[in-house]
Coordinates of C-alpha atoms in Angstrom, one line a residue:
Chain A
X1 CA -18.4 -33.8 -5.6
X2 CA -16.9 -30.3 -5.5
X3 CA -16.9 -30.4 -9.3
X4 CA -20.7 -30.8 -9.4
X5 CA -21.0 -28.0 -6.8
X6 CA -19.1 -25.7 -9.1
X7 CA -21.0 -26.7 -12.2
X8 CA -24.3 -26.1 -10.4
X9 CA -23.0 -22.7 -9.2
X10 CA -21.9 -21.9 -12.8
X11 CA -25.3 -22.8 -14.2
X12 CA -27.1 -20.7 -11.5
X13 CA -24.9 -17.8 -12.4
X14 CA -25.6 -18.2 -16.1
X15 CA -29.4 -18.2 -15.3
X16 CA -28.9 -14.8 -13.8
X17 CA -26.7 -13.6 -16.7
X18 CA -29.2 -14.6 -19.4
X19 CA -32.1 -12.4 -18.3
X20 CA -33.6 -9.4 -20.0
X21 CA -31.2 -6.5 -19.4
X22 CA -32.5 -3.8 -16.9
X23 CA -32.0 -1.2 -19.6
X24 CA -31.2 -1.9 -23.3
X25 CA -29.6 1.4 -23.8
X26 CA -27.1 0.7 -21.0
X27 CA -26.6 -2.9 -22.3
X28 CA -25.9 -1.7 -25.8
X29 CA -23.4 0.9 -24.5
X30 CA -21.6 -1.8 -22.4
X31 CA -21.5 -4.2 -25.3
X32 CA -19.9 -1.7 -27.6
X33 CA -17.3 -0.9 -24.8
X34 CA -16.6 -4.7 -24.4
X35 CA -16.1 -5.1 -28.2
X36 CA -13.4 -2.5 -27.8
X37 CA -11.8 -4.1 -24.7
X38 CA -12.1 -7.7 -25.6
X39 CA -12.2 -7.7 -29.4
X40 CA -10.4 -4.7 -30.9
X41 CA -7.7 -4.8 -28.3
X42 CA -7.0 -8.4 -29.2
X43 CA -6.4 -7.7 -32.9
X44 CA -2.7 -7.0 -32.4
X45 CA -1.8 -10.2 -30.5
X46 CA -3.9 -12.3 -32.9
X47 CA -2.2 -10.8 -35.9
X48 CA 1.3 -11.5 -34.5
X49 CA 0.5 -15.1 -33.5
X50 CA -1.1 -15.8 -36.9
X51 CA 1.8 -14.5 -39.0
X52 CA 4.2 -16.8 -37.1
X53 CA 1.8 -19.7 -37.1
X54 CA 1.5 -19.5 -40.9
X55 CA 5.2 -19.2 -41.3
X56 CA 6.1 -22.1 -39.1
X57 CA 3.5 -24.4 -40.6
X58 CA 4.8 -23.6 -44.1
X59 CA 8.4 -24.3 -43.2
X60 CA 7.6 -27.4 -41.2
X61 CA 5.4 -28.8 -44.0
X62 CA 8.2 -28.1 -46.5
X63 CA 10.7 -29.9 -44.3
X64 CA 8.4 -32.9 -44.0
X65 CA 7.6 -33.1 -47.7
X66 CA 11.0 -32.9 -49.2
X67 CA 10.3 -36.1 -51.1
X68 CA 10.1 -35.1 -54.9
X69 CA 7.0 -37.3 -55.1
X70 CA 5.0 -34.8 -53.1
X71 CA 3.8 -31.9 -55.1
X72 CA 5.0 -28.5 -53.7
X73 CA 1.5 -27.0 -53.7
X74 CA 0.9 -29.4 -50.8
X75 CA 2.7 -26.8 -48.6
X76 CA 0.0 -24.2 -49.3
X77 CA -2.8 -26.7 -49.0
X78 CA -1.5 -27.9 -45.6
X79 CA -1.0 -24.4 -44.3
X80 CA -4.6 -23.5 -45.3
X81 CA -6.2 -26.6 -43.8
X82 CA -4.2 -26.5 -40.6
X83 CA -5.1 -22.8 -40.1
X84 CA -8.7 -23.3 -41.0
X85 CA -9.3 -26.4 -39.0
X86 CA -7.2 -25.9 -35.9
X87 CA -4.7 -23.1 -35.5
X88 CA -6.8 -20.0 -36.2
X89 CA -9.5 -21.2 -33.8
X90 CA -8.1 -23.4 -31.1
X91 CA -4.6 -21.9 -30.7
X92 CA -5.9 -18.3 -31.0
X93 CA -8.6 -19.2 -28.4
X94 CA -5.9 -20.6 -26.1
X95 CA -3.9 -17.4 -26.4
X96 CA -7.1 -15.2 -25.9
X97 CA -8.0 -17.3 -22.9
X98 CA -4.8 -16.0 -21.4
X99 CA -5.3 -12.4 -22.4
X100 CA -9.1 -11.9 -22.1
X101 CA -9.7 -14.5 -19.4
X102 CA -7.3 -13.0 -16.9
X103 CA -8.5 -9.5 -17.8
X104 CA -12.2 -10.4 -17.2
X105 CA -11.5 -12.4 -14.0
X106 CA -9.4 -9.6 -12.5
X107 CA -11.8 -6.9 -13.4
X108 CA -14.9 -8.6 -12.0
X109 CA -12.9 -10.0 -9.1
X110 CA -11.6 -6.6 -8.1
X111 CA -15.2 -5.3 -8.3
X112 CA -16.3 -8.1 -6.0
X113 CA -13.6 -7.5 -3.3
X114 CA -14.1 -3.8 -3.3
X115 CA -17.8 -4.2 -2.8
X116 CA -18.7 -2.6 -6.2
X117 CA -20.8 -5.7 -7.1
X118 CA -22.6 -5.4 -3.7
X119 CA -23.2 -1.7 -4.5
X120 CA -24.9 -2.8 -7.8
X121 CA -27.0 -5.4 -6.1
X122 CA -28.1 -2.8 -3.4
X123 CA -29.2 -0.5 -6.2
X124 CA -31.5 -3.2 -7.6
X125 CA -29.3 -4.0 -10.6
X126 CA -28.9 -7.6 -11.7
X127 CA -25.1 -7.5 -11.4
X128 CA -24.4 -10.8 -13.2
X129 CA -26.5 -9.6 -16.1
X130 CA -25.1 -6.1 -16.1
X131 CA -21.4 -7.2 -15.9
X132 CA -21.2 -10.5 -17.7
X133 CA -23.8 -10.5 -20.5
X134 CA -22.2 -7.7 -22.5
X135 CA -18.9 -9.5 -22.3
X136 CA -20.3 -12.7 -23.6
X137 CA -22.3 -11.1 -26.4
X138 CA -19.3 -9.0 -27.5
X139 CA -17.0 -11.9 -27.4
X140 CA -19.3 -14.4 -29.2
X141 CA -20.0 -12.0 -32.0
X142 CA -16.6 -10.4 -32.4
X143 CA -14.0 -13.1 -31.6
X144 CA -15.1 -15.3 -34.6
X145 CA -14.1 -12.3 -36.8
X146 CA -10.6 -12.6 -35.4
X147 CA -10.6 -16.2 -36.7
X148 CA -11.2 -15.0 -40.2
X149 CA -8.5 -12.4 -39.7
X150 CA -6.1 -15.0 -38.3
X151 CA -6.7 -17.3 -41.3
X152 CA -5.9 -14.5 -43.8
X153 CA -2.8 -13.2 -41.9
X154 CA -1.6 -16.8 -41.3
X155 CA -1.8 -17.6 -45.0
X156 CA 0.0 -14.4 -45.7
X157 CA 2.7 -15.3 -43.1
X158 CA 3.1 -18.7 -44.7
X159 CA 3.5 -17.1 -48.1
X160 CA 6.2 -14.7 -46.8
X161 CA 8.1 -17.5 -45.1
X162 CA 7.7 -19.8 -48.1
X163 CA 9.1 -17.4 -50.7
X164 CA 11.7 -15.8 -48.4
X165 CA 13.2 -19.2 -47.6
X166 CA 12.7 -20.5 -51.1
X167 CA 10.8 -23.7 -50.1
X168 CA 7.8 -22.9 -52.3
X169 CA 7.1 -20.6 -55.2
X170 CA 4.2 -18.0 -55.0
X171 CA 2.5 -19.9 -57.8
X172 CA 2.6 -23.3 -56.1
X173 CA 1.6 -21.7 -52.7
X174 CA -1.4 -19.9 -54.2
X175 CA -2.5 -23.0 -56.1
X176 CA -2.2 -25.0 -52.9
X177 CA -4.4 -22.7 -50.9
X178 CA -7.1 -22.9 -53.6
X179 CA -6.8 -26.6 -54.2
X180 CA -9.7 -28.8 -53.0
X181 CA -11.1 -26.0 -50.8
X182 CA -14.0 -27.0 -48.5
X183 CA -16.0 -23.9 -47.6
X184 CA -17.5 -25.8 -44.6
X185 CA -14.1 -25.7 -42.9
X186 CA -14.6 -21.9 -42.4
X187 CA -18.1 -22.5 -40.9
X188 CA -16.5 -25.2 -38.6
X189 CA -13.8 -22.8 -37.5
X190 CA -16.3 -20.0 -36.8
X191 CA -18.6 -22.3 -34.8
X192 CA -15.7 -23.5 -32.7
X193 CA -14.5 -20.0 -32.1
X194 CA -18.0 -18.8 -31.0
X195 CA -18.2 -21.6 -28.5
X196 CA -14.6 -20.9 -27.3
X197 CA -15.5 -17.2 -26.9
X198 CA -18.5 -18.2 -24.8
X199 CA -16.3 -20.5 -22.7
X200 CA -13.6 -18.0 -22.1
X201 CA -15.9 -15.1 -21.1
X202 CA -18.3 -17.2 -19.0
X203 CA -15.7 -19.2 -17.1
X204 CA -13.5 -16.2 -16.4
X205 CA -16.5 -14.2 -15.3
X206 CA -17.6 -17.0 -13.0
X207 CA -14.2 -17.0 -11.3
X208 CA -14.1 -13.3 -11.0
X209 CA -17.7 -13.1 -9.7
X210 CA -17.1 -15.5 -6.9
X211 CA -13.7 -14.1 -5.9
X212 CA -13.4 -13.3 -2.2
X213 CA -10.7 -11.9 0.0
X214 CA -8.1 -9.5 -1.3
X215 CA -5.8 -8.9 -4.2
X216 CA -4.0 -12.3 -3.7
X217 CA -7.3 -14.1 -4.2
X218 CA -8.2 -12.0 -7.2
X219 CA -4.8 -13.1 -8.7
X220 CA -5.6 -16.7 -7.9
X221 CA -9.1 -16.4 -9.6
X222 CA -7.4 -14.9 -12.6
X223 CA -5.0 -17.8 -12.9
X224 CA -7.8 -20.3 -12.4
X225 CA -9.9 -18.6 -15.0
X226 CA -7.1 -19.0 -17.6
X227 CA -6.4 -22.7 -16.6
X228 CA -10.1 -23.7 -16.6
X229 CA -10.8 -21.8 -19.8
X230 CA -7.9 -23.5 -21.5
X231 CA -9.0 -27.0 -20.3
X232 CA -12.6 -26.5 -21.4
X233 CA -11.4 -25.2 -24.8
X234 CA -9.5 -28.4 -25.4
X235 CA -12.4 -30.6 -24.2
X236 CA -14.9 -28.7 -26.4
X237 CA -12.4 -28.8 -29.3
X238 CA -12.5 -32.6 -29.1
X239 CA -16.3 -32.7 -28.8
X240 CA -17.0 -30.2 -31.6
X241 CA -14.6 -31.8 -33.9
X242 CA -16.3 -35.1 -33.4
X243 CA -19.8 -33.5 -33.8
X244 CA -19.0 -31.3 -36.8
X245 CA -16.5 -33.2 -38.8
X246 CA -17.4 -36.9 -38.3
Chain S
X1 CA -39.7 1.9 8.8
X2 CA -37.7 -1.3 8.9
X3 CA -38.4 -4.1 11.3
X4 CA -36.3 -7.2 11.9
X5 CA -37.9 -10.0 13.8
X6 CA -36.1 -12.9 15.4
X7 CA -33.4 -13.2 12.8
X8 CA -30.8 -15.9 13.0
X9 CA -27.7 -16.2 10.7
X10 CA -24.9 -18.7 10.8
X11 CA -21.9 -19.5 8.7
X12 CA -20.7 -23.2 8.6
X13 CA -22.3 -24.0 12.0
X14 CA -21.0 -20.9 13.7
X15 CA -23.9 -18.7 14.9
X16 CA -23.2 -15.1 13.9
X17 CA -26.6 -13.6 14.7
X18 CA -29.0 -15.0 17.3
X19 CA -32.6 -13.9 17.7
X20 CA -32.3 -10.3 16.8
X21 CA -35.4 -8.2 16.8
X22 CA -35.5 -4.4 16.4
X23 CA -37.5 -1.6 14.8
X24 CA -35.7 1.1 12.8
X25 CA -37.7 4.3 12.6
X26 CA -38.1 6.7 9.7
X27 CA -36.3 10.1 9.8
X28 CA -34.0 8.9 12.5
X29 CA -30.3 7.8 12.5
X30 CA -30.3 4.3 13.9
X31 CA -26.8 3.2 14.9
X32 CA -25.6 -0.4 15.3
X33 CA -22.6 -0.6 17.4
X34 CA -20.4 -3.4 18.6
X35 CA -16.8 -4.7 18.7
X36 CA -15.2 -6.0 15.5
X37 CA -16.5 -9.5 14.9
X38 CA -19.7 -9.0 16.9
X39 CA -21.9 -9.5 13.9
X40 CA -23.0 -5.9 13.1
X41 CA -21.8 -6.0 9.4
X42 CA -23.5 -9.4 9.0
X43 CA -26.7 -7.8 10.5
X44 CA -26.6 -4.8 8.1
X45 CA -25.8 -7.0 5.1
X46 CA -28.7 -9.3 6.1
X47 CA -31.1 -6.4 6.4
X48 CA -30.2 -5.2 2.8
X49 CA -30.4 -8.8 1.5
X50 CA -26.7 -9.4 0.7
X51 CA -26.8 -12.3 3.1
X52 CA -29.7 -14.7 3.3
X53 CA -30.8 -15.2 6.9
X54 CA -31.5 -18.7 8.3
X55 CA -34.8 -17.7 9.9
X56 CA -36.8 -14.6 11.0
X57 CA -38.3 -11.7 9.1
X58 CA -37.0 -8.5 7.6
X59 CA -39.9 -6.1 7.0
X60 CA -39.7 -2.9 4.9
X61 CA -42.8 -0.8 5.5
X62 CA -45.0 -3.9 6.0
X63 CA -43.5 -6.0 3.2
X64 CA -41.5 -9.1 4.2
X65 CA -38.3 -8.5 2.2
X66 CA -36.6 -11.8 2.8
X67 CA -39.5 -13.9 1.5
X68 CA -39.8 -11.9 -1.7
X69 CA -38.8 -13.2 -5.1
X70 CA -35.9 -11.7 -7.1
X71 CA -38.1 -9.1 -8.8
X72 CA -39.9 -8.1 -5.6
X73 CA -36.5 -7.5 -3.9
X74 CA -35.3 -5.6 -6.9
X75 CA -38.2 -3.1 -6.5
X76 CA -37.4 -2.5 -2.8
X77 CA -33.7 -2.2 -3.6
X78 CA -34.4 0.6 -6.0
X79 CA -35.5 2.6 -2.9
X80 CA -32.3 1.8 -1.0
X81 CA -29.1 3.8 -0.9
X82 CA -26.0 2.4 0.7
X83 CA -22.7 3.9 1.7
X84 CA -20.0 1.1 1.9
X85 CA -17.0 1.1 4.1
X86 CA -14.6 1.6 1.2
X87 CA -17.0 3.8 -0.8
X88 CA -17.5 1.1 -3.5
X89 CA -17.4 3.7 -6.3
X90 CA -17.1 2.3 -9.8
X91 CA -13.4 2.9 -10.4
X92 CA -13.6 3.0 -14.2
X93 CA -16.3 5.7 -14.0
X94 CA -15.8 9.4 -13.2
X95 CA -17.3 11.0 -10.2
X96 CA -20.2 12.4 -12.3
X97 CA -20.8 9.0 -14.0
X98 CA -20.9 7.3 -10.6
X99 CA -23.6 9.6 -9.4
X100 CA -25.5 9.4 -12.7
X101 CA -25.4 5.6 -12.7
X102 CA -28.7 4.9 -10.8
X103 CA -30.4 7.5 -12.9
X104 CA -29.1 5.8 -16.1
X105 CA -30.4 2.5 -14.9
X106 CA -33.8 3.4 -13.5
X107 CA -35.0 6.7 -15.0
X108 CA -35.9 7.9 -18.4
X109 CA -34.3 11.3 -17.8
X110 CA -32.5 13.0 -20.6
X111 CA -28.7 13.4 -20.4
X112 CA -29.0 17.0 -19.4
X113 CA -31.6 16.2 -16.7
X114 CA -29.4 13.4 -15.3
X115 CA -26.3 15.7 -15.3
X116 CA -28.3 18.4 -13.5
X117 CA -29.5 15.9 -10.9
X118 CA -26.0 14.5 -10.4
X119 CA -24.7 18.1 -9.9
X120 CA -27.4 18.8 -7.4
X121 CA -26.4 15.7 -5.4
X122 CA -22.7 16.5 -5.6
X123 CA -23.4 20.1 -4.5
X124 CA -25.4 18.7 -1.6
X125 CA -22.4 16.8 -0.4
X126 CA -20.0 19.8 -1.1
X127 CA -18.2 18.2 -4.1
X128 CA -17.7 20.9 -6.6
X129 CA -15.7 20.9 -9.9
X130 CA -14.6 17.3 -9.4
X131 CA -17.1 15.8 -11.9
X132 CA -14.5 14.5 -14.4
X133 CA -12.1 13.0 -11.9
X134 CA -11.9 9.3 -11.3
X135 CA -12.4 7.9 -7.7
X136 CA -8.7 7.1 -7.4
X137 CA -7.9 10.8 -8.0
X138 CA -9.9 12.1 -5.0
X139 CA -9.3 11.7 -1.2
X140 CA -11.0 9.1 0.9
X141 CA -13.3 11.6 2.5
X142 CA -14.4 12.9 -0.9
X143 CA -15.0 9.3 -2.1
X144 CA -17.4 8.8 0.9
X145 CA -19.2 12.0 0.0
X146 CA -19.5 11.0 -3.7
X147 CA -20.8 7.6 -2.5
X148 CA -23.4 9.5 -0.4
X149 CA -24.3 11.6 -3.5
X150 CA -24.8 8.4 -5.5
X151 CA -26.9 6.9 -2.7
X152 CA -29.3 9.9 -2.6
X153 CA -29.6 10.4 -6.3
X154 CA -32.8 8.5 -6.5
X155 CA -34.3 10.0 -3.3
X156 CA -34.0 6.7 -1.3
X157 CA -36.5 5.7 1.4
X158 CA -33.8 3.7 3.2
X159 CA -30.2 4.7 3.7
X160 CA -27.6 2.2 5.0
X161 CA -24.1 3.2 6.0
X162 CA -21.4 0.6 6.8
X163 CA -18.6 2.2 8.9
X164 CA -18.9 5.6 7.2
X165 CA -16.0 7.0 9.2
X166 CA -13.5 4.3 8.9
X167 CA -10.1 5.6 7.7
X168 CA -11.1 9.2 7.9
X169 CA -9.5 12.0 10.0
X170 CA -11.7 13.3 12.9
X171 CA -12.7 16.5 11.2
X172 CA -13.8 14.7 8.0
X173 CA -15.6 12.0 10.1
X174 CA -17.7 14.7 11.8
X175 CA -18.5 16.2 8.4
X176 CA -19.7 12.8 7.1
X177 CA -21.7 12.2 10.3
X178 CA -23.4 15.6 10.0
X179 CA -24.1 15.0 6.4
X180 CA -25.8 11.7 7.0
X181 CA -27.8 13.2 9.8
X182 CA -28.9 16.1 7.7
X183 CA -29.9 13.9 4.7
X184 CA -31.8 11.5 7.0
X185 CA -33.9 14.5 8.3
X186 CA -34.2 16.2 4.9
X187 CA -35.2 13.1 2.9
X188 CA -37.0 11.5 5.9
X189 CA -35.2 8.2 5.3
X190 CA -34.9 5.2 7.5
X191 CA -31.2 5.3 8.1
X192 CA -29.2 2.5 9.6
X193 CA -25.5 3.1 10.4
X194 CA -22.9 0.5 11.4
X195 CA -20.2 2.1 13.4
X196 CA -17.7 1.7 16.2
X197 CA -16.9 5.4 16.3
X198 CA -18.0 6.7 19.6
X199 CA -18.1 10.3 18.4
X200 CA -20.7 9.3 15.8
X201 CA -22.7 7.5 18.5
X202 CA -22.8 10.5 20.8
X203 CA -23.3 13.1 18.0
X204 CA -26.0 11.5 15.8
X205 CA -27.3 8.4 17.5
X206 CA -31.1 8.9 17.7
X207 CA -31.3 5.2 18.5
X208 CA -28.4 2.9 19.4
X209 CA -28.4 -0.9 19.2
X210 CA -25.4 -2.7 20.9
X211 CA -24.6 -6.1 19.4
X212 CA -22.5 -8.4 21.6
X213 CA -21.5 -11.9 20.4
X214 CA -24.2 -11.9 17.7
X215 CA -27.0 -10.9 20.1
X216 CA -28.8 -7.7 20.7
X217 CA -27.4 -6.8 24.1
X218 CA -28.8 -3.3 24.7
X219 CA -30.7 -0.5 22.9
X220 CA -31.6 3.1 23.7
X221 CA -30.7 6.7 22.7
X222 CA -27.2 8.2 22.8
X223 CA -28.2 9.9 26.1
X224 CA -29.3 6.6 27.6
X225 CA -25.7 5.2 27.2
X226 CA -24.4 7.4 30.0
X227 CA -27.1 6.1 32.4
X228 CA -26.8 2.4 31.4
X229 CA -25.4 -0.1 33.9
X230 CA -24.9 -2.7 31.2
X231 CA -21.4 -4.0 31.9
X232 CA -20.5 -5.0 28.3
X233 CA -21.8 -1.8 26.8
X234 CA -19.8 0.3 29.3
X235 CA -16.7 -1.7 28.6
X236 CA -17.1 -1.1 24.9
X237 CA -18.3 2.5 24.9
X238 CA -16.0 3.8 27.7
X239 CA -12.9 1.8 26.8
X240 CA -10.8 4.9 26.1
X241 CA -9.7 7.4 28.8
X242 CA -11.3 10.2 26.9
X243 CA -14.7 8.5 26.9
X244 CA -14.3 7.8 30.6
X245 CA -13.6 11.5 31.2
X246 CA -16.7 12.5 29.3
X247 CA -18.8 10.2 31.4
X248 CA -17.3 11.5 34.6
X249 CA -18.0 15.1 33.6
X250 CA -21.7 14.4 32.9

């Protein structure tokens, strides 16, 4: 029963979030600020993860396809499809849930326990809309760009790992990543990432917004934000895969 | 003027406020006093709409606030200023940005006009040359004064202060009290102050309401306190030896 209570509370919060902003100029300014905090600040971690994801996929695929009957361009093809379909969206989203999710929950949670949100409400500002909508908009529009970046860097990481360990030649790798390419996979990855970005920002904001108590409770909200965001990413990964690829 | 009529508020079957009715007049410092846990913060937060009351009416200049929709409340709230116990300044904004915030949200002033108004308000509360500092870089007393400057930036009709003196040294506390009193008279605001600081009660209490166990137990002026034979009020107000001495000398 508590689950339905929280879902109801989440929906009510979202109904306040998705309202017309009090002032578009302020909303625009806040959104640009959030693109910096949530998006641009995540470029580094996404790049690091992607390089190593691509490298590991390449080496593991090579290890599993040692049979001479398998063509070696299969390594590039596998790296490409794995990154496109799963790793550059789902794994990156799970990492970002940890980074962005805890950041959002602790920021909004601290504002709640130090009465800054009450101060906004007293001024007549729709605090949910003012604090949460710019984060959602910034994440939904910017984080999918990180997926594209992750795919490119992952493929590059795979190539570096492949040629440095000698498991695949540049020619075979490049042929593999071009072979039987399905452009829809990129669309699929972007749609997934946009949904994951929404889940991360909205769930983390929800936990921060309803924090109460002191710093310990804000810490707990932050942890819950990461855990719940991760669980919902996995659930929606399953749902979206069935809907978009079946 | 703000009126509260027969308000009740409970949390999980525990009655926190019971049948409270009172009128808070314009241009006067209305003080709510009571022990910790007596319900005064709940009362103040109910008046400003941060808590929804179970029954009763909260009336702002003839308009029943607690029965208004979201947008109606929003319009009334634009006329409110509130000083929170901890200041509640936005910690990622500078002093100047904090004071300019209500102007950014609700006026069409140019940047220069907003900056000028913010500086006027900061000057009014004696904060000079601190515009670019963050709240964490100024003292607690200064934070309270910046919060007052933010609260008055839109010329509010209603001013609420929750424990304005908590955590301040006696000298700064007097400064804050005097500032609130001056602003109340200058802007002709309806001011409601939650406090358990007896110096504030005696210095600026035009009207004092004593809350005991969630009920309005007594009301009167700060002068009336000395004449009251209300046992609970006397126990609370004259708990310290200093207060007892003051009463004896009167």
